[in-house]
Coordinates of C-alpha atoms (C1' of nucleotides) in Angstrom, one line a residue:
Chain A
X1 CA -67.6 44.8 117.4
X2 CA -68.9 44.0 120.9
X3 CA -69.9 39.9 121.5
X4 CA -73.0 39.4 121.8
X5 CA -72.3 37.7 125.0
X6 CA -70.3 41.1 126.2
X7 CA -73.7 42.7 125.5
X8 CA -75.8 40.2 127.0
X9 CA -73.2 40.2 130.3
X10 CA -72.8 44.2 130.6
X11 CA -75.9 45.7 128.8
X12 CA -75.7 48.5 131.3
X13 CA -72.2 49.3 130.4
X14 CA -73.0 49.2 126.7
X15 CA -76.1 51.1 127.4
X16 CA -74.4 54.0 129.5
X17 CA -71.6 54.1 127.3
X18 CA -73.8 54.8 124.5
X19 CA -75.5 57.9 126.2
X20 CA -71.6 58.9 127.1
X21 CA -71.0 58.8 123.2
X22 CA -74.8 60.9 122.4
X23 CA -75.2 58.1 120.2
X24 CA -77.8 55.2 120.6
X25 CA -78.2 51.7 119.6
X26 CA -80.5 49.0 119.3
X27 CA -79.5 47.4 122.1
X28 CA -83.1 45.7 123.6
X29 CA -83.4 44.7 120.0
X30 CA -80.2 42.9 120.0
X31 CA -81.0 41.2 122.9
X32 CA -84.4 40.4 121.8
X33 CA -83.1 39.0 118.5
X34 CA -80.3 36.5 120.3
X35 CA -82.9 34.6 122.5
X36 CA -84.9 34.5 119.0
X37 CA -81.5 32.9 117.8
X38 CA -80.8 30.6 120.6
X39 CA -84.3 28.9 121.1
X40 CA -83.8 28.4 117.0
X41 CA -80.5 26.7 117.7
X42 CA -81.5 24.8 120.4
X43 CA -84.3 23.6 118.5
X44 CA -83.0 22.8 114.9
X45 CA -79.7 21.0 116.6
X46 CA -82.1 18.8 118.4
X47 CA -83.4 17.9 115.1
X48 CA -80.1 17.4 113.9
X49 CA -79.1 15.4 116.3
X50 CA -81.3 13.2 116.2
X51 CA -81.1 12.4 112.4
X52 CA -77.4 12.2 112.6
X53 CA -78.0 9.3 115.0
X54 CA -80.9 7.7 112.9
X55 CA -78.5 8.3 109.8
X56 CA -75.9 6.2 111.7
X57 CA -78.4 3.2 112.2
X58 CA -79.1 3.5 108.4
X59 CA -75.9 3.0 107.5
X60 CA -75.5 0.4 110.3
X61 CA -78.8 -1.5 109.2
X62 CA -76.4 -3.5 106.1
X63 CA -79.5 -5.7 104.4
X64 CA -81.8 -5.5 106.6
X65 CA -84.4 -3.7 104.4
X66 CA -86.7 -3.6 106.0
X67 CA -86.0 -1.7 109.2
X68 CA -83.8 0.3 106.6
X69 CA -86.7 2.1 105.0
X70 CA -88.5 2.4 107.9
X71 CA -86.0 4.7 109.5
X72 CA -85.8 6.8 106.4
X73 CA -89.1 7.0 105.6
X74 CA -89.3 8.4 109.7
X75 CA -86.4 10.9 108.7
X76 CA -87.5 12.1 105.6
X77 CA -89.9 14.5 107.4
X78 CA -87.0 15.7 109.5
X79 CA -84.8 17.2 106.9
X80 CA -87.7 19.2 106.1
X81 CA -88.2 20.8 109.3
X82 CA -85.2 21.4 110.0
X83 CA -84.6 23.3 106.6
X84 CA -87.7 25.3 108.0
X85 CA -86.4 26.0 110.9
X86 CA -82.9 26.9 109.5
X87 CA -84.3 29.4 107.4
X88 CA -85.9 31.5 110.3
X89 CA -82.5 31.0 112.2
X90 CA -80.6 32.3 109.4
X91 CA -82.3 35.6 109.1
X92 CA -82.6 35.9 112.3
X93 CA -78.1 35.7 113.1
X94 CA -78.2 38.1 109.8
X95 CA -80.5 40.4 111.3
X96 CA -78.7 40.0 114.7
X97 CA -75.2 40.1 112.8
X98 CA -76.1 43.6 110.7
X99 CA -77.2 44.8 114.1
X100 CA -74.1 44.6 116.4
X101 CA -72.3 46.0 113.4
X102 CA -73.6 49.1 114.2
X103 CA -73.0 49.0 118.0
X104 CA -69.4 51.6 118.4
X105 CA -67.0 50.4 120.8
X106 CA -67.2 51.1 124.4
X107 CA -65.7 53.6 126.4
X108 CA -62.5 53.8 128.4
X109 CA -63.3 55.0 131.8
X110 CA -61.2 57.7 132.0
X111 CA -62.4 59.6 129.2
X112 CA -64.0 62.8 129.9
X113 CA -67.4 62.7 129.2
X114 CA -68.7 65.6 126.5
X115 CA -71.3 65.6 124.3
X116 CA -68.5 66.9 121.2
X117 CA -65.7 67.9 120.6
X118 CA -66.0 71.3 122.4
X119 CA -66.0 69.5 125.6
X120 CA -62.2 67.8 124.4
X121 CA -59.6 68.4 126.7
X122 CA -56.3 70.2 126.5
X123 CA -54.3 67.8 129.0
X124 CA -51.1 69.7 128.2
X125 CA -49.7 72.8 126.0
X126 CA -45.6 72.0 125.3
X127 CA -43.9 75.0 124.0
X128 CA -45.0 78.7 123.5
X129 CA -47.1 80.1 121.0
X130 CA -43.9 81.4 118.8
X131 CA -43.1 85.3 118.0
X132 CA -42.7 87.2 114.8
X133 CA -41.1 90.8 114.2
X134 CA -43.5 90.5 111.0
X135 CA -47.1 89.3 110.3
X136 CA -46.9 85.5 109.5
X137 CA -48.1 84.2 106.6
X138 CA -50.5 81.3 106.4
X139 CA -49.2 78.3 104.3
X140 CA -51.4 78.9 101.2
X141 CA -49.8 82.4 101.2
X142 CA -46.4 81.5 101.3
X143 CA -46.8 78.5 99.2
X144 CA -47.8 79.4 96.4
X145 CA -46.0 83.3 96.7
X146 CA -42.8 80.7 96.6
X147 CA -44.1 79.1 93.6
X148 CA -44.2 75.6 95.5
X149 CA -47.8 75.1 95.7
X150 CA -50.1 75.1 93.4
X151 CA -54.1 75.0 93.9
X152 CA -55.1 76.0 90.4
X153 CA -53.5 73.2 88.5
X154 CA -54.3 70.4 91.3
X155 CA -58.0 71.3 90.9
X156 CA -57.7 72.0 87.3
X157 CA -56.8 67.9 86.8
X158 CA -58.7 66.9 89.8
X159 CA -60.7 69.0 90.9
X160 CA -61.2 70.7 94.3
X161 CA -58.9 69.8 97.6
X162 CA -56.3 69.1 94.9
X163 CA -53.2 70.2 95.2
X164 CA -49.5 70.3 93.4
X165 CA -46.7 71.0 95.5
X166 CA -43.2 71.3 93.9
X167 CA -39.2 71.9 94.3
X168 CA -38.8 72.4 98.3
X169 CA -42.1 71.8 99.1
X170 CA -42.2 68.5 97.2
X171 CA -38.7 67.8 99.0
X172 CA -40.1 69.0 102.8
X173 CA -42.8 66.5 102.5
X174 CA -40.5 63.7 101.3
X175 CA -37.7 64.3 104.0
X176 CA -40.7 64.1 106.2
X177 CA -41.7 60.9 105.5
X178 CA -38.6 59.6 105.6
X179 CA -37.6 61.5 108.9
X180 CA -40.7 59.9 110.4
X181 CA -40.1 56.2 109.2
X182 CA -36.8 56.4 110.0
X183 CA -37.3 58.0 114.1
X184 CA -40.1 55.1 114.3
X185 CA -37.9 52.2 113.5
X186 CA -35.5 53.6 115.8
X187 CA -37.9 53.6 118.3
X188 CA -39.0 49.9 117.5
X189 CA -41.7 49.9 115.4
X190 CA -41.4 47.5 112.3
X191 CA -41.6 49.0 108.6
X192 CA -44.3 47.6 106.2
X193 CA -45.6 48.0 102.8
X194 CA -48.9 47.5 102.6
X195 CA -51.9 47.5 99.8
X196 CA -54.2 50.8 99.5
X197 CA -56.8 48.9 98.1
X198 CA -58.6 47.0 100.4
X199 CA -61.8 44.3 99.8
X200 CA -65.3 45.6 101.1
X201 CA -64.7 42.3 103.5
X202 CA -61.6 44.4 105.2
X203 CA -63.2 47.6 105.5
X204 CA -65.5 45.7 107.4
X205 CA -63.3 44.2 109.8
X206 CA -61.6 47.5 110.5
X207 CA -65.0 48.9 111.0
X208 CA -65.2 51.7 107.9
X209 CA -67.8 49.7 107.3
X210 CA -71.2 49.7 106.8
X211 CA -71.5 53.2 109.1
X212 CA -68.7 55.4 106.8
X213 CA -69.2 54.1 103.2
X214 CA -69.6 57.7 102.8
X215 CA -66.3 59.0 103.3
X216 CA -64.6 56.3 101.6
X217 CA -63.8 55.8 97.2
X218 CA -64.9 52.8 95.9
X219 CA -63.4 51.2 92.6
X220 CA -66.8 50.7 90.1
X221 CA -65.6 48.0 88.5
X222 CA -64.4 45.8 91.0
X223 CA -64.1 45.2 95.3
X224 CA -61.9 48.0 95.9
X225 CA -61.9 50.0 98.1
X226 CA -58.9 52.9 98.8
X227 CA -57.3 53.1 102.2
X228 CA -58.8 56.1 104.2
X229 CA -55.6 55.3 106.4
X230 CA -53.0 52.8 107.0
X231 CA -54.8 51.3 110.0
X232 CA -57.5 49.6 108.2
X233 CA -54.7 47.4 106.0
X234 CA -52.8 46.8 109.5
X235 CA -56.3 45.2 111.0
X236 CA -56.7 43.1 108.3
X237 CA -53.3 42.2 108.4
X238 CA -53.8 39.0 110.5
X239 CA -57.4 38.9 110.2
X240 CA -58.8 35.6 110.9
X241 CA -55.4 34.3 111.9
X242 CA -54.4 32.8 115.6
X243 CA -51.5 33.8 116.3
X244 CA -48.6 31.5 118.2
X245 CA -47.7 32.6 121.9
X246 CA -44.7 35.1 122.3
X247 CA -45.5 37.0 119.0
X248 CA -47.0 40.1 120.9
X249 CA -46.3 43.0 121.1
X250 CA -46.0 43.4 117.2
X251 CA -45.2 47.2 116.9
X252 CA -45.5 48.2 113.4
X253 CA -45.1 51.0 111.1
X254 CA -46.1 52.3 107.4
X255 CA -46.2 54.7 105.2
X256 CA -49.2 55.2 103.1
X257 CA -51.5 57.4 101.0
X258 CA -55.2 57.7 102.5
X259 CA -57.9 58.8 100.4
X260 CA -61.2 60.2 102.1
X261 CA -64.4 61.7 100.3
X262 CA -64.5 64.1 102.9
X263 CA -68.2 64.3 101.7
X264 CA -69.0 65.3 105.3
X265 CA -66.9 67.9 105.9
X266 CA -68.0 70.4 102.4
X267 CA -67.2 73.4 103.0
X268 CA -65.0 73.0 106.4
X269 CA -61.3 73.7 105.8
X270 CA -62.0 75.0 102.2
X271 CA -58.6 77.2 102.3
X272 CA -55.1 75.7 101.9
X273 CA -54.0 71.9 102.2
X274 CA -55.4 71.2 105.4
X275 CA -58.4 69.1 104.4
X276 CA -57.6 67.6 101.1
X277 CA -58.9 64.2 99.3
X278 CA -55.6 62.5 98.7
X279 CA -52.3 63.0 101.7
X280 CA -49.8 60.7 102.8
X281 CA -49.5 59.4 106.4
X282 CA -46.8 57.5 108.5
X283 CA -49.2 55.6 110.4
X284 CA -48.2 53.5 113.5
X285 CA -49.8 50.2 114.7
X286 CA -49.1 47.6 117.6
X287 CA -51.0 44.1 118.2
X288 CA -50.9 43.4 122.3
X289 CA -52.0 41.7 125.5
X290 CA -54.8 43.0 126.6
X291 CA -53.3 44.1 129.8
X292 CA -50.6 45.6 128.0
X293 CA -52.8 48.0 125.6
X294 CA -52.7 51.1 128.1
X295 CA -49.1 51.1 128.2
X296 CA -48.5 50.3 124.7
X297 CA -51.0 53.7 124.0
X298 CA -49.0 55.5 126.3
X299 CA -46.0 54.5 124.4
X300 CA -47.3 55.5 121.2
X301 CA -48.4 58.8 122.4
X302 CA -45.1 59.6 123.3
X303 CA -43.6 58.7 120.3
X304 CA -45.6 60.6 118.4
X305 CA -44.7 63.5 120.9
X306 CA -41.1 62.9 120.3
X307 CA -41.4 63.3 116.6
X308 CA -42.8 66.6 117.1
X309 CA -40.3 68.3 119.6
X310 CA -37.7 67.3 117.0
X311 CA -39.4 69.3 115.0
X312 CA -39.1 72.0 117.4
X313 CA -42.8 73.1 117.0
X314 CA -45.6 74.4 119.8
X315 CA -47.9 71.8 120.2
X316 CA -50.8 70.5 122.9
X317 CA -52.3 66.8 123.9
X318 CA -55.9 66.8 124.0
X319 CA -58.0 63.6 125.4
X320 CA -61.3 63.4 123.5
X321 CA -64.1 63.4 125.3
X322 CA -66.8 60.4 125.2
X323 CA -68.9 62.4 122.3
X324 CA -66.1 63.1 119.7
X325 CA -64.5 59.5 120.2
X326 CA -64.4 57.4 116.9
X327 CA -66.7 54.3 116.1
X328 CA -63.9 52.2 116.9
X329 CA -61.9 53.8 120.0
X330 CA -62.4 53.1 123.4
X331 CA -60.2 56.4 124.1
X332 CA -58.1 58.8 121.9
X333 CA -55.5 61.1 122.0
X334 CA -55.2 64.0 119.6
X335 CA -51.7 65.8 118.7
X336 CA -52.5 69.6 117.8
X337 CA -49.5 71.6 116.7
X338 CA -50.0 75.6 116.3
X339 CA -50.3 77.0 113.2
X340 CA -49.4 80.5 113.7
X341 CA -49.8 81.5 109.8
X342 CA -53.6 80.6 109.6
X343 CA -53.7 80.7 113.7
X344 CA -55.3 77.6 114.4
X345 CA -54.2 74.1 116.2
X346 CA -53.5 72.3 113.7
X347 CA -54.3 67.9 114.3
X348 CA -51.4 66.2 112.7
X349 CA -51.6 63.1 115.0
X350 CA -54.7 60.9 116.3
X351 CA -54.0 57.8 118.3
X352 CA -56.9 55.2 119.3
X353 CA -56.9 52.3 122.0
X354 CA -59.5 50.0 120.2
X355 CA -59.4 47.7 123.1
X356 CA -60.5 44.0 121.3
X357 CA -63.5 45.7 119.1
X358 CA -61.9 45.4 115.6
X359 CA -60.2 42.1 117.1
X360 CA -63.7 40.5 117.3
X361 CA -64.6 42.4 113.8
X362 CA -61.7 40.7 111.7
X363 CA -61.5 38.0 114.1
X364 CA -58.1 37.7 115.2
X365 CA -56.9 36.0 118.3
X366 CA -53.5 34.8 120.0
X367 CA -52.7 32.0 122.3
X368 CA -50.8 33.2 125.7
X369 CA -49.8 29.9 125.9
X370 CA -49.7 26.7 123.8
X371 CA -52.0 25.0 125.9
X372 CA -53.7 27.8 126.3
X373 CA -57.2 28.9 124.0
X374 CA -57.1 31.6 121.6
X375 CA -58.1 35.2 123.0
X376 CA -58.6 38.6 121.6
X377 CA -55.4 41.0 121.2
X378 CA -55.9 44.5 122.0
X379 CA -55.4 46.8 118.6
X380 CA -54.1 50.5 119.0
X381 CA -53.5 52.7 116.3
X382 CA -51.2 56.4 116.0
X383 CA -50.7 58.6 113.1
X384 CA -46.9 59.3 113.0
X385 CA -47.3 61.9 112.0
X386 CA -50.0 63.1 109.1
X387 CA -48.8 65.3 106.1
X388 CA -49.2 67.3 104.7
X389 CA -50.3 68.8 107.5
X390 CA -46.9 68.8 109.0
X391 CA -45.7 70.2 105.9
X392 CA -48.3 73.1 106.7
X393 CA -47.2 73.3 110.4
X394 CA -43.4 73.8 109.1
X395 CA -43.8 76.1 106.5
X396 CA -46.0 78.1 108.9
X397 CA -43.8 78.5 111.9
X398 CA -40.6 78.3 110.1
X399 CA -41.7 81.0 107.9
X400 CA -38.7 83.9 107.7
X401 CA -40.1 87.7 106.6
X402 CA -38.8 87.7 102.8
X403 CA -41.2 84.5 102.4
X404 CA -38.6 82.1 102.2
X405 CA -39.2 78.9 104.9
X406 CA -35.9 78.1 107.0
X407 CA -35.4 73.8 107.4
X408 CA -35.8 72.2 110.9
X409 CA -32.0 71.4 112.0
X410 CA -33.2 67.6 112.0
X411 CA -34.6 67.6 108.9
X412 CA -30.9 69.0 107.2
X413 CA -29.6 66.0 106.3
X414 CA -32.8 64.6 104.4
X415 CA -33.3 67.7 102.6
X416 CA -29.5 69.0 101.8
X417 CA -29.8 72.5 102.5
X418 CA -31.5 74.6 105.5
X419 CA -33.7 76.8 103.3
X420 CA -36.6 76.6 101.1
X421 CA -36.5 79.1 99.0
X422 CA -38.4 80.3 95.6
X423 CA -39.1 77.3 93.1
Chain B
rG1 C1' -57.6 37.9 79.5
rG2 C1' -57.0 32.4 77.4
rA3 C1' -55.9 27.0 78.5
rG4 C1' -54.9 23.4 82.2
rA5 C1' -54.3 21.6 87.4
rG6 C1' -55.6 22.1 92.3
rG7 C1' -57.8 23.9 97.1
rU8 C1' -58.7 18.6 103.4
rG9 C1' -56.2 19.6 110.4
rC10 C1' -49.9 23.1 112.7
rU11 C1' -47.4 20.7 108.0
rG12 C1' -47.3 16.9 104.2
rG13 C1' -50.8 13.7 102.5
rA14 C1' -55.1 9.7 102.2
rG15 C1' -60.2 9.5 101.7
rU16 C1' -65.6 3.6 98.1
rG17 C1' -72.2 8.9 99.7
rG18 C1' -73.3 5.9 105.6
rU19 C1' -69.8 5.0 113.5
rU20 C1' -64.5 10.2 109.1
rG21 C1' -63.6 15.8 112.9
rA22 C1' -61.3 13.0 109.4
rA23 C1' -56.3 7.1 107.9
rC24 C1' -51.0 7.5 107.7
rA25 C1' -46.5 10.4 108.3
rG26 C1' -44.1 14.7 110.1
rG27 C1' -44.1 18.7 113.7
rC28 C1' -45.1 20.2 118.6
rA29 C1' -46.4 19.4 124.0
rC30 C1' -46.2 16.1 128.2
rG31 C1' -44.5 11.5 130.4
rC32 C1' -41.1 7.1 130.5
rC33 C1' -36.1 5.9 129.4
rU34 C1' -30.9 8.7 130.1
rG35 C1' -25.6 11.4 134.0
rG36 C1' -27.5 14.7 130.0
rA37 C1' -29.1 14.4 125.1
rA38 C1' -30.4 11.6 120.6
rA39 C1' -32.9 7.4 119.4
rG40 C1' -37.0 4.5 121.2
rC41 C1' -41.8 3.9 123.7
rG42 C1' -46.5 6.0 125.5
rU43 C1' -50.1 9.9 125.7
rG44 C1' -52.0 14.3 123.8
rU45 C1' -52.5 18.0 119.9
rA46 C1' -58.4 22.7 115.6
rG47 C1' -61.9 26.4 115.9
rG48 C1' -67.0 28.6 116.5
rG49 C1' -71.8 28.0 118.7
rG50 C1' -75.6 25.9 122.3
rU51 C1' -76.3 23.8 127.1
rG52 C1' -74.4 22.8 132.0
rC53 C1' -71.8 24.9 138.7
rA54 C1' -68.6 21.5 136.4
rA55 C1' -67.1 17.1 134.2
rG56 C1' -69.5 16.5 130.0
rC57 C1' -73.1 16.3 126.2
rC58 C1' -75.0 18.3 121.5
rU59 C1' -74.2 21.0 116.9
rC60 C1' -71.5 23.3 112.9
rU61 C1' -66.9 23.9 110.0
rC62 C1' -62.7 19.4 104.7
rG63 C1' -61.8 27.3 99.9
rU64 C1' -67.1 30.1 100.0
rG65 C1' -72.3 29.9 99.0
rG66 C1' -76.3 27.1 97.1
rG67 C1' -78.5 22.2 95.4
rU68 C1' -79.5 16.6 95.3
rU69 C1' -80.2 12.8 99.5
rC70 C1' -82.9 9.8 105.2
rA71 C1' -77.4 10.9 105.1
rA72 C1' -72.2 14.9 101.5
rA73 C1' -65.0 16.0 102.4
rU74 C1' -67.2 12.5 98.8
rC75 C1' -72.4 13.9 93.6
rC76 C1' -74.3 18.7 90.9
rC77 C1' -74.1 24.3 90.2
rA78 C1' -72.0 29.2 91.0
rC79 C1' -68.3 32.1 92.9
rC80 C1' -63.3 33.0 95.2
rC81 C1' -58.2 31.8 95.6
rU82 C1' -53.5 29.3 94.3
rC83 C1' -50.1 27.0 90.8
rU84 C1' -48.3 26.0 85.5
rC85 C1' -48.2 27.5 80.4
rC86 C1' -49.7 31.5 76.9
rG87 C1' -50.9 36.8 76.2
rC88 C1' -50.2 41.8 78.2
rC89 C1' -47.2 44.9 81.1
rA90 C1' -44.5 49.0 85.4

RNA sequence: GGAGAGGUGCUGGAGUGGUUGAACAGGCACGCCUGGAAAGCGUGUAGGGGUGCAAGCCUCUCGUGGGUUCAAAUCCCACCCUCUCCGCCA
């Protein structure tokens, strides 16, 4: 979240970058609420402090009775009001609290500014649009012709955006995750293993919550909730820790399922395995220095590039524009890769500057120095890359006219043959 | 899930309801000493919030939230977590 005190010291900035995002926020009230809160504090710890020093005379007093009870019977009236006064302040820093909550991050000024995601972008298109000498097939043609995908029986167990790949398919996917770990801790980036099921508390501090409790499944029975994506277990990863000079930047990696309700989005995306409930993702994550998080980005970006020209596919880089930016980003890149079967650009990678927003949400800081005092990090967040949507991306432009899918050279070794043929 | 024990500062570990934000020890930082180091000596060493140009001052925090009291790390209640034993189990 934004500090209060940012707010209070750039209101303007909030304020315009608000209008940026066509979103709005009760800024004014905000404000209104923290002078409410400070004239309380100033108030009730003027009480306080003068019963902690009366408190200290009691106990100082020894026998003398007499002057004893005359100081108490003078505090015993103070407790009270201060009790009154502590109730007010309360609601109030709960009111004020729920508020900023709700307040998105700011915005990086160099994204475009759009009202949604029409107005997005293309910075750069790498690769042409590939050629058939026959019609290409979109994947939940050639999927299930191959007998490697199956829609009936994933919805018949779980109903809709269910789905049950098997034999090469199941394989593809597998290789992929591993090709993907594998290229990331080459290129630095620490492997973890981390809990799907987060605490209501965590998918607070990410900032899931409160705004998105729609798109996320809840456990009934107890406070779970599953991981919409890899970065929310990564924020919470050092939440309320300080952490010693020289630690950043951590660079970090995982593999995960995500799980999204996708309540949102009924009907979009209806065909195939593009929108689905349950998919796995290789998610990258780094902790920096704030004046290290634009390069760290642009590092992340690439890599995420990288893993896709190994892959040999057509892809573009499209900067978000101020309107389609996420809750949490200050600016985001999105990875499209084209998907010549159902012809469409295909998102199989988002990546997210945060800036110090879920920082101040989960409350993590670092020292730059040891006698230096704790400051924000900056958190950044890439998807590297998403599946099954890379799965799609493959089977799509790697299609061959009898159906069958040839195997990217890279992805050889992980899969032990070069072609996917029927199940 | 059952029974028991316990949660205090960077760590270990004290703490009788009243100058305890917290003894003592260790660690760490700085200084002295040294050719250099060790040892030794000295000093310092939490975070949030409010106020102030600043120095500073005030306040809150001893797992979390309530309660009792003029006053709570200390007493009471609830919850959370950790450990040991038992049960169950991939």
């Amino acid at each position: 979240m934004l500090s209060i005190q940012f707010i209070r010291d750039h209101t303007d900035r909030v304020k315009s970058d608000l209008s940026r995002r066509n979103t709005t926020a009760p800024i004014d009230r905000i404000l209104d609420l923290d002078d409410t809160r400070r004239r309380l504090l100033q108030d009730v710890e003027a009480l306080r402090a003068r019963r902690n020093a009366v408190s200290k005379e009691i106990g100082a007093a020894g026998k003398d009775a007499v002057a004893r009870q005359a100081k108490i019977d003078e505090m015993r009236g103070v407790g009270d009001r201060i009790d009154v006064l502590d109730v007010d302040l309360k609601a109030t820093e709960s009111d004020l609290n729920r508020l900023l909550l709700e307040v998105p991050n700011i915005i990086d000024p160099s994204v475009p500014d759009g009202p949604d995601e029409s107005a997005n972008i293309v910075v750069e298109t790498v690769g042409d649009l590939p050629k058939f000498d026959f019609v290409p097939k979109p994947h939940w043609e050639l999927g299930p012709d191959l007998g490697a995908l199956d829609f009936e029986r994933g919805v018949k167990m779980s109903g809709s955006r269910f789905f049950v790949m098997r034999a090469g398919l199941a394989r593809l996917h597998r290789a992929l995750i591993q090709f993907f770990l594998n290229e990331n801790i080459k290129a630095g980036f620490q492997e973890h293993y981390l809990p799907y099921m987060l605490t209501e508390a965590s998918l607070f501090a990410s900032g899931q919550l409160p705004k998105f409790r729609d798109n996320l499944y809840k456990d009934h029975e107890e406070d779970y909730f599953l991981i919409p994506t890899a970065e929310v277990a990564f924020v919470n990863l050092y939440r309320d820790e300080i952490l010693p000079p020289g630690m950043l930047p951590l660079r970090y990696v995982a593999h995960t399922p995500c799980f999204r309700r996708e309540k949102m989005a009924a009907g979009r995306d209806v065909r195939g395995i593009k929108r689905v409930h349950q998919f796995e993702k290789v998610e990258m994550f780094v902790y920096c220095e704030p004046d290290q998080s634009e390069r760290e980005f642009q590092r992340l970006v690439t890599q995420a590039r990288a893993l896709i020209e190994m892959l040999g596919l057509t892809y573009r880089v499209l900067a978000l524009c101020s309107g389609d930016i996420g809750f949490n980003s200050a600016k985001t890149v999105d990875l499209e890769v084209w998907s010549p079967g159902a012809g469409e650009w295909l998102e199989v990678s988002s990546g997210s500057n945060c800036l110090d927003f879920q920082a101040h949400r989960a409350n993590i800081r670092y020292r730059p120095a040891l006698d230096a005092g704790p400051r924000f990090p900056h958190l950044l967040n890439m998807s590297g890359l998403a599946l099954p949507r890379m799965v799609v991306a493959i089977m799509e432009n790697y299609q061959r006219e009898d159906g069958t899918i040839a195997v990217p050279e890279v992805l050889r070794p992980y899969m032990g043959t070069d072609v996917i043929g029927h199940a």
